[in-house]
Short mmCIF file of C-alpha atoms in Angstrom, two decimals:
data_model
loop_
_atom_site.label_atom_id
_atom_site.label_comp_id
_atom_site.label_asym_id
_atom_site.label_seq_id
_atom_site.Cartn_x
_atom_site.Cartn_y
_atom_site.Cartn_z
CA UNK A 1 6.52 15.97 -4.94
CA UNK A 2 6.38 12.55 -2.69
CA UNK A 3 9.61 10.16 -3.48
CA UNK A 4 8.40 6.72 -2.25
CA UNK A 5 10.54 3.41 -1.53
CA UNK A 6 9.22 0.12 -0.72
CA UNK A 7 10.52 -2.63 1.17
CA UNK A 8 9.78 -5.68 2.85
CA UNK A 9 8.42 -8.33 -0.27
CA UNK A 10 9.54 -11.46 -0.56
CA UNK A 11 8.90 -15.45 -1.04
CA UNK A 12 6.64 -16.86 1.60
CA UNK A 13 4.57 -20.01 1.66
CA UNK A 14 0.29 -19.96 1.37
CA UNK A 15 -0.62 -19.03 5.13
CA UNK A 16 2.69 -16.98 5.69
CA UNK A 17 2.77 -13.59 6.73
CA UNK A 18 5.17 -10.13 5.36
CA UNK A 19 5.18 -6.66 6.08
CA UNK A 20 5.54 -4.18 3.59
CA UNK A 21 7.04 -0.96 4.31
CA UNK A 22 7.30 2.74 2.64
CA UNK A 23 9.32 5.12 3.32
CA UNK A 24 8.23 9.02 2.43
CA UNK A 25 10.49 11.70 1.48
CA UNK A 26 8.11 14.68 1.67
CA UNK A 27 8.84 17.97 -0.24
CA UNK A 28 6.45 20.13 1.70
CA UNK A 29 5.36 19.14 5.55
CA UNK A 30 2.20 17.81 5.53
CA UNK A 31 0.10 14.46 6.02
CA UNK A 32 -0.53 13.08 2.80
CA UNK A 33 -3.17 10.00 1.87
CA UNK A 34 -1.36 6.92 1.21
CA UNK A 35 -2.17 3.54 -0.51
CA UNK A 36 -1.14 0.24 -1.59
CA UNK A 37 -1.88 -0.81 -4.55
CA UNK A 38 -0.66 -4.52 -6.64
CA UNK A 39 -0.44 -5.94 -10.03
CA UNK A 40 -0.61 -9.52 -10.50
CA UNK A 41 0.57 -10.36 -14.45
CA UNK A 42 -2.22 -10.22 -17.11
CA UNK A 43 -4.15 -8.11 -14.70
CA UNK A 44 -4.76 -4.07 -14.08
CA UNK A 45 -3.94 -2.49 -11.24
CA UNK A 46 -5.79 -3.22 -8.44
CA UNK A 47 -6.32 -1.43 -5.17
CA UNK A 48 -5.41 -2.98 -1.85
CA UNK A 49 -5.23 -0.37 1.06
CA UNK A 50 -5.61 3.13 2.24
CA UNK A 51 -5.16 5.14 5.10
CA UNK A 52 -6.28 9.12 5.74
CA UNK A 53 -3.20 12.00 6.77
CA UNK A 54 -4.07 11.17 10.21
CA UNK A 55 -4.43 7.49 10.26
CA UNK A 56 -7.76 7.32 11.46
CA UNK A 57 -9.74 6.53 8.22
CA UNK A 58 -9.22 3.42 6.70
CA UNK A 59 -10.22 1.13 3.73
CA UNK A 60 -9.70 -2.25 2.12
CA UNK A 61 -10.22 -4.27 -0.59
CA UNK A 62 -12.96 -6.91 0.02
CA UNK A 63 -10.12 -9.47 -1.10
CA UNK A 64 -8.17 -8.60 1.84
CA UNK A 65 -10.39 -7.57 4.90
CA UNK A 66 -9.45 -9.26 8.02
CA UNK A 67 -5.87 -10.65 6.53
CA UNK A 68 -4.42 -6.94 5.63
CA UNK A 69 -3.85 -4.06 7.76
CA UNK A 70 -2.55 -0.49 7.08
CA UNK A 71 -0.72 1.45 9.27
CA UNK A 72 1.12 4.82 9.53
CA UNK A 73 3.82 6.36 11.94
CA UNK A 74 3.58 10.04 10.30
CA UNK A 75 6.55 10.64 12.67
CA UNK A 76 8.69 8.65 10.73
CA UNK A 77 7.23 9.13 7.32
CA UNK A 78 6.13 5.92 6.94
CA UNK A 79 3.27 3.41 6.25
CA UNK A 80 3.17 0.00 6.50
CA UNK A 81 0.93 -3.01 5.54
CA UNK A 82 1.24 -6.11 7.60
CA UNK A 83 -0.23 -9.05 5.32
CA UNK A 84 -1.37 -12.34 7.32
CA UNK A 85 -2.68 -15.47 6.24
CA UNK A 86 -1.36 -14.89 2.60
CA UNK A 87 -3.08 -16.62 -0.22
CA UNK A 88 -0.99 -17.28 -3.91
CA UNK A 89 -3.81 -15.38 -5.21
CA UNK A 90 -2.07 -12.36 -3.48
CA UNK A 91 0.88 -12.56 -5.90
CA UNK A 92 1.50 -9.30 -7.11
CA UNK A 93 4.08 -6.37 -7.84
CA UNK A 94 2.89 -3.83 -4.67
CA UNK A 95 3.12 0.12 -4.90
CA UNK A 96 2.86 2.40 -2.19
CA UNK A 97 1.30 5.71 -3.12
CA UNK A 98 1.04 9.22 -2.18
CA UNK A 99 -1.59 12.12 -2.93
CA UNK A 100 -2.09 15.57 -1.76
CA UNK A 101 -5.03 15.33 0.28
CA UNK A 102 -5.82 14.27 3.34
CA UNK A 103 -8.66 11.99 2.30
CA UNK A 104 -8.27 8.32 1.10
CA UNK A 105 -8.99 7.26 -2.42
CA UNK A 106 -9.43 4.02 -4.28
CA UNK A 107 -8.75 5.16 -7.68
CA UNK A 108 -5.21 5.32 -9.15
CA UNK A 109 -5.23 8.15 -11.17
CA UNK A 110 -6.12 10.10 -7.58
CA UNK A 111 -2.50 9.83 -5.84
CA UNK A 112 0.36 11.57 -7.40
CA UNK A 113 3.25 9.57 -6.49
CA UNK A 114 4.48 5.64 -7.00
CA UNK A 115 7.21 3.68 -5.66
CA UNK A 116 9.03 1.47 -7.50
CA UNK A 117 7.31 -1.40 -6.29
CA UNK A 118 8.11 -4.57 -4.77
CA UNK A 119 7.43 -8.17 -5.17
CA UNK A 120 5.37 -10.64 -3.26
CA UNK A 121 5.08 -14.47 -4.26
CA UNK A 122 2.95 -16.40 -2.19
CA UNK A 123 3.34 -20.63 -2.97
CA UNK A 124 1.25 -23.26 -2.57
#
């Protein structure tokens, strides 16, 4: 329903900053939920971000509150997550996601659609 693409990850040094970007190709007009998620190797899924359809609600992961934000222009189909003060910890694969609601969620098996992912590696 929701074709994703990610952008924007990279090699950066502990204290560095990137901004992840995803771009939405929507099937039917209207403001989906969105969410990052990462995978670090040896380790599950794990959620990172979400914002609400109209950008006004949104949520973290304790792990990343006060380094992270999330951040929509639903004009241009697209949502963004500027990461600051970036710890090697924070070494992951990240996914944008989509669902069909207009309320966040935390869980993966809510949202509906994945990109294909994109790498971040944070040195020390």
């Amino acid at each position: 329903q929701v074709q994703l693409v990610e952008s924007g990850g990279g090699l950066v040094q502990a204290g560095g900053s990137l901004r992840l970007s995803c771009a939405a190709s929507i099937r039917t007009k209207s403001s989906y939920a969105m969410g990052w998620f990462r995978q670090a190797p040896g380790k599950e899924r794990e959620f990172v971000a979400a914002i609400s359809g109209s950008g006004r609600t949104t949520d973290y992961a304790n792990s990343v509150k006060g380094r992270f934000t999330i951040s929509r222009d639903n004009a241009k189909n697209t949502v963004y997550l500027q990461m600051n003060s970036l710890k090697p910890e924070d070494t992951a694969i990240y996914y944008c996601a989509a669902r069909s609601s207009f309320t966040i969620a935390t869980i993966p098996r809510e949202y509906d659609s994945w990109g294909q992912g994109t790498q971040v590696t944070v040195s020390s």
